[in-house]
Each structure stands twice: as C-alpha cells, then as structure tokens.
Coordinates of C-alpha atoms and ligand atoms in Angstrom, one line a residue:
X56 CA 4.8 -15.2 22.1
X57 CA 6.2 -14.3 18.4
X58 CA 5.0 -11.8 16.6
X59 CA 4.9 -12.0 13.1
X60 CA 3.9 -9.1 10.6
X61 CA 2.6 -10.9 7.4
X62 CA 2.3 -9.0 4.1
X63 CA -0.1 -10.3 1.5
X64 CA 0.3 -8.4 -2.2
X65 CA -2.7 -8.2 -5.0
X66 CA -1.9 -11.4 -6.9
X67 CA -1.9 -13.2 -3.6
X68 CA -5.7 -11.9 -2.6
X69 CA -6.6 -12.0 -6.3
X70 CA -9.6 -14.6 -5.8
X71 CA -12.3 -15.9 -3.3
X72 CA -9.7 -18.9 -3.1
X73 CA -7.0 -17.0 -2.9
X74 CA -7.8 -15.1 -0.2
X75 CA -9.5 -18.3 1.7
X76 CA -5.2 -19.7 1.1
X77 CA -4.5 -16.8 2.8
X78 CA -6.7 -17.3 5.8
X79 CA -5.7 -20.9 6.0
X80 CA -1.9 -20.1 6.5
X81 CA -2.9 -17.2 9.0
X82 CA -5.0 -19.9 11.0
X83 CA -2.5 -22.3 10.5
X84 CA 0.4 -20.0 11.9
X85 CA -1.3 -18.6 14.5
X86 CA -2.2 -22.3 16.1
X87 CA 1.4 -22.6 15.8
X88 CA 1.5 -20.1 18.5
X89 CA 2.2 -16.8 16.9
X90 CA 0.8 -13.6 17.4
X91 CA -0.1 -12.1 14.2
X92 CA -0.4 -8.8 12.1
X93 CA -1.3 -9.4 8.2
X94 CA -1.3 -6.2 6.1
X95 CA -3.7 -6.8 2.9
X96 CA -3.1 -5.0 -0.8
X97 CA -5.9 -4.6 -2.9
X98 CA -6.9 -7.5 -5.1
X99 CA -5.1 -7.7 -8.3
X100 CA -6.1 -4.9 -10.7
X101 CA -8.5 -3.3 -8.3
X102 CA -5.7 -0.1 -7.6
X103 CA -5.4 0.0 -11.4
X104 CA -8.9 0.3 -12.4
X105 CA -9.6 2.5 -9.5
X106 CA -7.1 5.0 -11.2
X107 CA -8.4 4.1 -14.7
X108 CA -12.3 5.1 -13.5
X109 CA -11.0 8.3 -11.6
X110 CA -9.4 9.3 -15.3
X111 CA -12.6 8.6 -16.8
X112 CA -14.3 11.1 -14.6
X113 CA -12.1 13.4 -14.7
X114 CA -8.8 14.0 -16.8
X115 CA -7.0 15.3 -13.8
X116 CA -8.7 13.6 -10.7
X117 CA -8.0 15.9 -7.3
X118 CA -5.4 14.0 -5.1
X119 CA -7.4 14.1 -2.2
X120 CA -10.6 12.1 -3.6
X121 CA -8.0 9.9 -5.6
X122 CA -6.7 8.8 -2.2
X123 CA -10.5 8.7 -0.4
X124 CA -11.1 6.5 -3.4
X125 CA -8.0 4.3 -3.8
X126 CA -8.1 3.3 0.0
X127 CA -11.3 1.3 -1.0
X128 CA -9.1 -1.4 -2.4
X129 CA -7.4 -2.0 0.5
X130 CA -10.7 -1.8 2.7
X131 CA -12.5 -4.5 0.8
X132 CA -9.5 -6.9 0.8
X133 CA -8.5 -6.4 3.9
X134 CA -12.4 -7.0 5.1
X135 CA -12.8 -10.0 2.6
X136 CA -9.5 -11.4 4.6
X137 CA -11.3 -11.0 8.1
X138 CA -14.4 -12.6 6.9
X139 CA -12.5 -15.6 5.7
X140 CA -10.4 -15.9 9.0
X141 CA -13.9 -15.9 10.6
X142 CA -15.5 -18.5 8.5
X143 CA -12.6 -20.9 9.7
X144 CA -13.3 -20.4 13.2
X145 CA -10.7 -18.4 14.7
X146 CA -10.9 -14.2 15.5
X147 CA -10.0 -12.0 13.2
X148 CA -10.8 -8.2 12.5
X149 CA -9.9 -5.7 10.2
X150 CA -8.6 -1.9 10.7
X151 CA -8.1 0.8 8.4
X152 CA -4.8 2.3 7.8
X153 CA -6.1 5.1 10.5
X154 CA -7.5 2.6 12.8
X155 CA -3.7 0.7 12.9
X156 CA -2.7 4.2 13.6
X157 CA -0.6 5.0 10.9
X158 CA 0.0 9.0 10.7
X159 CA 1.4 10.7 7.7
X160 CA 2.3 14.0 6.4
X161 CA -0.5 15.3 4.2
X162 CA 0.9 14.7 0.9
X163 CA -1.9 12.7 -1.3
X164 CA -0.8 10.1 -3.1
X165 CA 2.7 9.7 -2.2
X166 CA 2.4 10.6 1.9
X167 CA 5.1 9.7 4.1
X168 CA 4.8 8.1 7.7
X169 CA 5.6 10.6 10.0
X170 CA 4.8 8.0 13.0
X171 CA 2.6 5.0 14.1
X172 CA 0.8 4.8 17.4
X173 CA 0.0 1.0 17.4
X174 CA -2.2 0.8 20.4
X175 CA -5.6 -0.2 19.2
X176 CA -3.4 -3.7 17.3
X177 CA -1.6 -4.1 20.5
X178 CA -5.0 -4.4 22.3
X179 CA -6.9 -6.6 20.1
X180 CA -3.2 -8.7 19.7
X181 CA -3.5 -9.4 23.7
X182 CA -7.3 -10.2 22.8
X183 CA -6.1 -13.2 20.4
X184 CA -7.3 -11.4 17.5
X185 CA -5.7 -12.2 14.2
X186 CA -5.1 -8.5 13.2
X187 CA -6.3 -7.3 9.6
X188 CA -4.8 -3.9 8.6
X189 CA -5.6 -2.1 5.4
X190 CA -2.4 -1.9 3.4
X191 CA -0.6 1.5 1.4
X192 CA -3.1 4.1 3.4
X193 CA -2.7 6.2 6.6
X194 CA -4.2 9.6 7.9
X195 CA -2.4 12.9 8.2
X196 CA -2.4 14.8 11.4
X197 CA -6.1 17.1 10.1
X198 CA -7.5 13.1 9.5
X199 CA -7.3 12.9 6.0
X200 CA -6.8 9.5 4.3
X201 CA -3.7 9.5 2.6
X202 CA -1.9 6.4 0.6
X203 CA 1.6 5.7 0.3
X204 CA 2.7 5.6 -3.2
X205 CA 2.2 2.5 -5.4
X206 CA 3.3 -0.7 -3.9
X207 CA 2.7 0.8 -0.6
X208 CA 1.3 -2.3 1.4
X209 CA 5.5 -3.1 1.6
X210 CA 5.7 0.2 3.3
X211 CA 2.9 -0.4 5.9
X212 CA 4.0 -3.8 6.8
X213 CA 8.0 -3.0 7.5
X214 CA 6.8 0.4 9.1
X215 CA 4.5 -2.0 11.5
X216 CA 6.7 -4.8 11.6
X217 CA 9.1 -1.9 13.1
X218 CA 6.9 -0.2 15.2
X219 CA 5.8 -3.3 17.0
X220 CA 9.0 -4.5 17.4
X221 CA 8.0 -7.7 15.6
X222 CA 10.1 -11.1 15.4
X223 CA 9.5 -11.3 12.1
X224 CA 8.5 -9.9 8.9
X225 CA 7.4 -11.8 6.0
X226 CA 6.4 -10.2 2.4
X227 CA 4.1 -13.0 0.7
X228 CA 4.0 -12.1 -3.0
X229 CA 3.7 -14.0 -6.3
X230 CA 7.3 -14.9 -6.8
X231 CA 9.6 -17.1 -4.6
X232 CA 11.7 -14.1 -3.4
X233 CA 14.0 -12.1 -4.7
X234 CA 15.7 -12.9 -7.9
X235 CA 19.1 -11.9 -9.9
X236 CA 16.7 -10.3 -12.6
X237 CA 12.6 -10.0 -13.0
X238 CA 12.2 -13.8 -13.6
X239 CA 9.1 -12.8 -16.0
X240 CA 12.4 -10.9 -18.0
X241 CA 14.9 -13.2 -17.7
X242 CA 13.6 -16.9 -17.5
X243 CA 17.0 -18.1 -15.8
X244 CA 17.2 -15.7 -13.2
X245 CA 17.8 -17.0 -9.5
X246 CA 16.2 -16.6 -6.6
X247 CA 18.8 -15.2 -4.0
X248 CA 19.2 -16.4 -0.5
X249 CA 20.0 -13.2 1.1
X250 CA 20.2 -9.5 -0.3
X251 CA 21.5 -6.2 1.4
X252 CA 19.1 -3.4 1.9
X253 CA 21.4 -1.3 0.0
X254 CA 21.2 -3.7 -3.0
X255 CA 17.4 -4.2 -2.5
X256 CA 17.2 -0.4 -2.5
X257 CA 19.2 0.3 -5.7
X258 CA 17.2 -2.7 -7.3
X259 CA 13.6 -1.7 -6.2
X260 CA 14.4 2.2 -7.1
X261 CA 15.9 1.0 -10.2
X262 CA 12.1 -0.7 -11.1
X263 CA 12.3 -4.1 -9.4
X264 CA 9.0 -4.1 -8.5
X265 CA 8.9 -7.1 -5.9
X266 CA 9.6 -4.2 -3.3
X267 CA 8.6 -0.7 -3.1
X268 CA 11.9 1.2 -2.6
X269 CA 10.5 3.5 0.3
X270 CA 9.6 0.4 2.2
X271 CA 13.4 -0.9 1.8
X272 CA 14.4 2.3 2.9
X273 CA 12.6 2.5 6.1
X274 CA 13.8 -1.3 6.9
X275 CA 17.4 0.0 6.1
X276 CA 16.7 2.7 8.4
X277 CA 15.2 1.1 11.5
X278 CA 16.9 -2.0 11.0
X279 CA 13.8 -4.2 10.1
X280 CA 15.3 -7.8 8.6
X281 CA 12.2 -9.3 6.1
X282 CA 11.6 -11.9 4.0
X283 CA 10.2 -11.8 0.5
X284 CA 8.4 -15.3 -0.1
X285 CA 5.4 -17.0 -1.7
X286 CA 2.5 -16.7 -1.1
X287 CA 1.5 -19.7 -3.5
X288 CA 4.4 -22.0 -2.2
X289 CA 6.0 -23.0 1.5
X290 CA 9.3 -22.1 0.0
X291 CA 11.8 -20.3 2.2
X292 CA 12.2 -17.0 0.3
X293 CA 15.0 -14.3 0.2
X294 CA 16.1 -12.4 3.5
X295 CA 17.2 -8.8 3.4
X296 CA 19.1 -7.5 5.9
X297 CA 22.3 -5.1 6.5
X298 CA 25.4 -6.2 4.3
X299 CA 28.0 -8.9 6.0
X300 CA 31.8 -9.1 4.6
X301 CA 31.0 -12.4 2.6
X302 CA 28.1 -10.5 0.6
X303 CA 30.8 -8.4 -1.2
X304 CA 32.0 -11.5 -3.1
X305 CA 29.6 -11.1 -5.5
X306 CA 30.0 -8.3 -7.9
X307 CA 26.7 -8.0 -9.5
X308 CA 23.5 -9.4 -7.0
X309 CA 20.9 -8.1 -9.8
X310 CA 20.0 -6.3 -12.6
X311 CA 16.7 -4.4 -12.5
X312 CA 14.8 -2.7 -15.5
X313 CA 12.5 0.4 -15.6
X314 CA 10.5 0.9 -18.0
X315 CA 8.3 3.7 -18.4
X316 CA 10.9 6.6 -18.6
X317 CA 10.8 9.8 -20.0
X318 CA 13.8 11.9 -20.8
X319 CA 13.8 15.8 -20.8
X320 CA 16.6 17.6 -21.9
X321 CA 17.3 21.4 -21.1
X322 CA 19.1 22.8 -23.6
X323 CA 21.9 25.9 -23.9
X324 CA 21.3 26.5 -20.3
X325 CA 23.4 29.3 -19.1
X326 CA 26.5 27.5 -16.9
X327 CA 26.2 29.8 -14.0
X328 CA 25.2 29.2 -10.3
X329 CA 21.2 28.7 -9.6
X330 CA 20.2 28.0 -12.5
X331 CA 20.0 24.6 -11.9
X332 CA 18.5 25.2 -8.7
X333 CA 15.6 27.2 -10.4
X334 CA 14.7 24.5 -12.8
X335 CA 15.0 21.4 -10.0
X336 CA 13.2 23.5 -7.4
X337 CA 9.8 24.2 -10.0
X338 CA 9.7 20.3 -10.5
X339 CA 10.6 19.6 -6.9
X340 CA 7.5 21.8 -5.8
X341 CA 5.1 19.3 -8.0
X342 CA 6.5 16.5 -6.0
X343 CA 7.8 14.9 -9.4
X344 CA 10.5 12.2 -8.6
X345 CA 13.6 12.9 -10.7
X346 CA 15.7 9.8 -11.5
X347 CA 19.2 10.6 -13.2
X348 CA 20.6 13.9 -14.0
X349 CA 23.4 14.7 -16.4
X350 CA 25.3 18.0 -17.1
X351 CA 27.4 18.3 -19.6
X352 CA 30.3 20.1 -19.6
X353 CA 29.6 23.9 -21.2
X354 CA 30.8 25.0 -24.1
X355 CA 30.8 28.9 -24.4
X356 CA 29.4 29.6 -21.6
X357 CA 26.5 27.2 -21.9
X358 CA 25.2 23.3 -21.1
X359 CA 22.7 20.8 -21.5
X360 CA 21.0 19.3 -18.6
X361 CA 19.7 16.0 -19.4
X362 CA 17.2 14.1 -16.7
X363 CA 14.9 11.3 -16.1
X364 CA 11.4 11.0 -14.7
X365 CA 8.4 8.3 -14.8
X366 CA 6.5 8.9 -18.2
X367 CA 3.2 9.1 -16.4
X368 CA 4.8 12.8 -14.9
X369 CA 5.8 14.1 -18.4
X370 CA 2.9 16.0 -19.0
X371 CA 3.0 17.5 -15.7
X372 CA 6.6 18.3 -15.8
X373 CA 6.5 19.6 -19.3
X374 CA 4.2 22.1 -18.5
X375 CA 5.9 23.2 -15.3
X376 CA 9.2 23.6 -17.3
X377 CA 8.1 25.4 -20.2
X378 CA 8.1 28.6 -18.1
X379 CA 11.3 27.9 -16.6
X380 CA 12.9 27.3 -20.0
X381 CA 12.4 30.7 -20.9
X382 CA 12.6 32.5 -17.6
X383 CA 16.5 31.0 -17.3
X384 CA 16.9 31.7 -21.1
X385 CA 17.7 28.4 -22.1
X386 CA 17.6 27.5 -25.6
X387 CA 14.8 24.4 -25.7
X388 CA 12.9 21.5 -23.8
X389 CA 13.2 18.4 -25.7
X390 CA 11.6 15.3 -24.2
X391 CA 11.1 11.6 -25.0
X392 CA 9.3 9.0 -23.8
X393 CA 9.8 5.5 -24.9
X394 CA 13.2 5.2 -23.4
X395 CA 14.2 2.6 -20.1
X396 CA 16.7 2.1 -17.6
X397 CA 18.7 -0.9 -16.8
X398 CA 20.6 -1.1 -14.1
X399 CA 23.3 -3.4 -12.6
X400 CA 23.5 -3.6 -8.8
X401 CA 26.0 -4.9 -6.1
X402 CA 27.6 -4.2 -3.1
X403 CA 30.9 -6.1 -4.4
X404 CA 31.5 -3.0 -6.8
X405 CA 32.9 -1.2 -3.7
X406 CA 35.3 -3.5 -3.8
X407 CA 35.9 -4.9 -7.6
X408 CA 36.8 -2.8 -10.5
X409 CA 36.1 -2.9 -14.3
X410 CA 32.1 -3.2 -14.2
X411 CA 31.2 -0.5 -16.5
X412 CA 33.8 -1.0 -19.1
X413 CA 32.2 -4.6 -18.9
X414 CA 28.4 -3.8 -19.2
X415 CA 29.2 -0.9 -21.7
X416 CA 30.9 -3.7 -24.1
X417 CA 28.2 -6.2 -23.6
X418 CA 25.3 -3.5 -24.5
X419 CA 27.9 -2.3 -27.7
X420 CA 28.4 -5.7 -28.9
X421 CA 24.6 -5.9 -28.5
X422 CA 24.0 -3.2 -31.0
X423 CA 22.5 -1.4 -27.8
X424 CA 23.0 2.1 -27.8
X425 CA 23.4 4.2 -24.3
X426 CA 21.6 7.6 -24.2
X427 CA 22.9 8.2 -20.5
X428 CA 25.1 6.9 -17.7
X429 CA 24.7 7.6 -13.9
X430 CA 26.5 5.4 -11.4
X431 CA 26.6 5.1 -7.5
X432 CA 29.0 2.9 -4.9
X433 CA 26.9 -0.1 -5.9
X434 CA 25.2 0.6 -9.2
X435 CA 25.7 1.7 -12.6
X436 CA 22.5 2.9 -14.7
X437 CA 22.1 3.5 -18.2
X438 CA 19.2 4.4 -20.0
X439 CA 18.4 3.0 -23.4
X440 CA 15.5 2.3 -25.8
X441 CA 12.7 0.9 -24.1
X442 CA 12.7 -1.9 -27.2
X443 CA 16.1 -3.2 -26.5
X444 CA 15.1 -3.4 -22.6
X445 CA 14.8 -6.6 -22.6
X446 CA 17.4 -7.9 -24.5
X447 CA 19.9 -5.6 -22.9
X448 CA 18.7 -7.5 -19.5
X449 CA 19.2 -10.8 -21.2
X450 CA 22.4 -9.8 -22.2
X451 CA 23.9 -8.4 -19.1
X452 CA 22.4 -11.5 -17.2
X453 CA 24.6 -13.5 -18.6
X454 CA 27.9 -11.2 -19.0
X455 CA 28.0 -11.1 -15.5
X456 CA 27.7 -15.0 -14.7
X457 CA 24.3 -14.4 -12.5
X458 CA 22.5 -17.5 -14.4
X459 CA 25.2 -19.9 -12.5
X460 CA 24.8 -18.5 -9.2
X461 CA 23.5 -21.3 -7.4
X462 CA 19.7 -21.2 -6.2
X463 CA 18.4 -21.4 -2.3
X464 CA 17.1 -24.8 -2.1
X465 CA 13.1 -24.7 -2.7
X466 CA 11.5 -27.8 -2.8
X467 CA 8.0 -26.9 -4.2
X468 CA 5.2 -27.4 -2.2
X469 CA 1.3 -26.8 -3.2
X470 CA -0.2 -23.9 -1.2
X471 CA -1.1 -23.9 2.6
Ligands
ADP690 P1 2.7 -7.8 -4.6 O1 1.4 -7.6 -5.7 O2 2.4 -9.2 -4.1 O3 3.2 -6.5 -4.0 P2 4.2 -6.9 -7.1 O4 3.4 -7.3 -8.2 O5 4.2 -5.6 -6.2 O6 3.9 -8.0 -6.2 O7 5.6 -7.8 -7.1 C1 5.9 -8.8 -7.4 C2 6.4 -8.4 -9.0 O8 7.4 -8.3 -8.8 C3 7.1 -10.3 -9.3 O9 5.6 -10.7 -9.7 C4 8.2 -10.1 -10.4 O10 7.5 -10.1 -11.9 C5 8.6 -8.5 -10.2 N1 10.1 -8.1 -9.9 C6 10.9 -7.2 -10.8 N2 12.0 -7.5 -10.2 C7 12.5 -8.7 -9.2 C8 13.1 -9.3 -8.9 N3 14.4 -9.0 -8.9 N4 13.1 -10.6 -8.1 C9 11.3 -11.0 -7.9 N5 10.5 -10.4 -8.8 C10 11.2 -9.1 -9.4
LIG691 N1 -3.0 -1.5 -4.0 C1 -1.9 -0.6 -4.2 C2 -0.8 -0.6 -5.4 O1 -1.3 -1.6 -6.1 C3 -0.8 -0.8 -2.9 C4 0.0 -2.4 -3.5 O2 -0.6 -2.9 -3.6 O3 1.1 -2.3 -2.3 O4 0.0 -0.2 -5.9
MG692 MG1 4.1 -4.5 -5.1

C-alpha cells in the first residue's frame, strides 16, 4: 500500500471547520487505498500567543519550560484532528513527538533531530490507523521535551517521510506552492512547478517562510522529495527535488525577503589571527544564528566586522558582545535593527554572469541603498533598509522577468 506523509500547517487547522476539512481529506486519501501519517501544527496564532504569554510571566522564560509550553499547541491540534477523523467513522490516533519516536539533541527551542524510531507508527499503520503526529517536537535522550525551531512541523514531516521511506510527502499550507516571491509581497508572483532543493534551501534560509530551512536541508541530505501544496484547494503544488540540468536555464528562480534583521558592526578590530574566532565563538555558544558576515579590508592594522542576526536576538547578542569587544581591544560595537535582507536565488547563476550588476543597477535606479552584500554560488543577498524591502522585492521581481514565468496549471476547486 502507498504510504503518504502529509503535513498541515497552522492556518490549515486554524478553526474547527478547517480541522474538519483536513479530516475529510485524510479519510478520502485513506479510502483511495493509502496508508497515512499526518503531521499537524498548532492552530494559527497559538504558538505566537503562547510565546507572548510566557514573556508576560517572565522577561526571560527558561527554555526548558518554553518547550513544554509550546509543545502543547501541537498536542491540542493533533488530538482535535484525530477526534475529527474518528467522528467521520475512520480510525485515527494522535501521538506526541516523543511517542512518534522523534529523538533530538537536548538544545531546547532549537533541537536537532538525532534519530527516529518509528516502530509505534508502523504498528499503528499496520492496524489501519491514520496516525496523527504532533509536529515541531521531540524528546531528548534524557527524556526532556524539545522543540525544533519555528516552522518545525515541516521538519517533523520530512524526517518522518524519510524514516518511514514514504512514497510521497506533501506539505499542505495556505498558498498553492512555492512562488517566485512571497505572493503576499509581490501580487503577481508565480507558482513554480518544481524547485531544486538547493534553491528552496537558499530561499528558505533567506526568509521565505513557506518551508523551514532545516526541513529542506534534511530533505536534501536524505533525498526526500516533497510537494508544497494548498490545503484549501486541490491544485497541484510545487515539487522540491534534486536539480535537473534543465533547471539551470532559468537564471533566477525566486526572490526572498527576510525582514526582522539586525546589523551589528564591531569597529576597530585588530587585524590579527584569532580575533574573529573569539568574537564568533561567544555568539555561537549562545546558539545565536549569524547570517551575513562581512569584514572590511584592513586599514592601519584594524578592520571592521559586520554581521546580521535576527532582530529578536539583538539584545542577547549585545550583552554577549559588550565584554568581548573590550577584551579584544576593538573600538566600539554599533547595532541597528530595522534592516531587511533581499536575496535573489537560482541555480542558473552557476552558468550565467552579470546577475549582481543587474541587481545593483535595479536597486540603484529605485534609490535603494545597499548596506551589505554577500553571495553564494546560487544566491546574491543584500542588506537594505526595512522600509525599502517590499519595493525592492517588486522592482527585482520585474527586473528578472519573474512575472512572465508560465504558471503551473492550477484549476481551482473548493476544499475537499
Ligand atoms: P504553515 O502554517 O502552513 O506552515 P507558513 O505561514 O509557515 O505556513 O508558510 C506559508 C506562508 O509563506 C505563505 O502564506 C506565504 O505568505 C509565505 N511565503 C513566503 N515566501 C513564499 C514563497 N516564495 N512562496 C510561497 N509562500 C511564501
Ligand atoms: N507551531 C510552530 C510554529 O508556529 C511549528 C510550525 O507551525 O511548524 O512555529
Ligand atoms: Mg510553516
């Protein structure tokens, strides 16, 4: 029998009616002859509300307790989905991440999956249950509840599809697939019919929230092909897979915006071995994710090092860096929030030149100042003022002709 892992995001289970629609789709898929594992996210807004509540109780909630708290969002939604399936006369059972055999490292709120033992899922599937798994969570070797970082239900689904050797993995969400840019930012963005793991990985790490970047990384590493598609329509979505030679014909596949960024500059750093290592190991020890790093050419034996992080981590980073700045004899630490990163992504950049020039010219014409630039083989990213972000995305989208991509056929149909 065909085994399918389906994941439903927060909006897709955001109300009792939507949960019932998900349940109908699950039962229909099972009746078509499939074995089904459904990974469920917390209902829309619940995780944000729980985080807000925790911060009303304590300015710095302990991460262990945050994990216990946040995991409840997915517990509730998965139990409700199982009830909805049972109410339709089919058999469903909900499992927590721990019961589903998801073993993680012990890093609370950002745990990584270490191993999966899906024995209980397999036994339940053999008894014809639709197995509903609470997304976004696991258990450490010490038996502690952990969560997998924001958007982590995507990772639960991809990892389970890999561990169960599923025939298909479908990520159901509130848009029809992966678009050339966030359709809420660029209204004429187009749905892609396929995207290479590498492209989606760059887009996701650059702020395209449609997939969690860790999930795409996992999919690439273990070769788990998956489809991103709408839970509200029955249209075909976007297939994420290994690159094919024809994918290189398109120079730019997509554009991503990462809005809530902060830029830190350590000015007057001595230009000698080991200094950068000391600065960044302190940041790494606090599990703060550093994005772009730019070091200026040295003048008079000193240099400036700039880097970006998520705005939410600015206070932690500042606290950590203040003593380090004086320890390494740097002149000062400058910080700025309210910046955004715009990235253009495409594996076609491997074989086409001139992308940077076109991007810079287009932003220049729009009067948009570039503060930092970084590149990879398939991406050019620029840091700009957050106020310019949407306009920059629209201008860039036009410049690279993404509006004229032929959209995948998508005859809209009502929810199943
Ligand atoms: P879910 O709750 O289903 O996990 P998310 O809110 O995490 O859904 O991700 C879906 C959202 O991602 C969409 O509503 C859309 O606004 C946003 N998004 C950002 N970039 C893209 C993109 N390139 N293609 C599609 N959606 C995107
Ligand atoms: N509920 C979690 C979040 O909001 C996980 C997810 O939705 O994938 O980040
Ligand atoms: Mg998501």
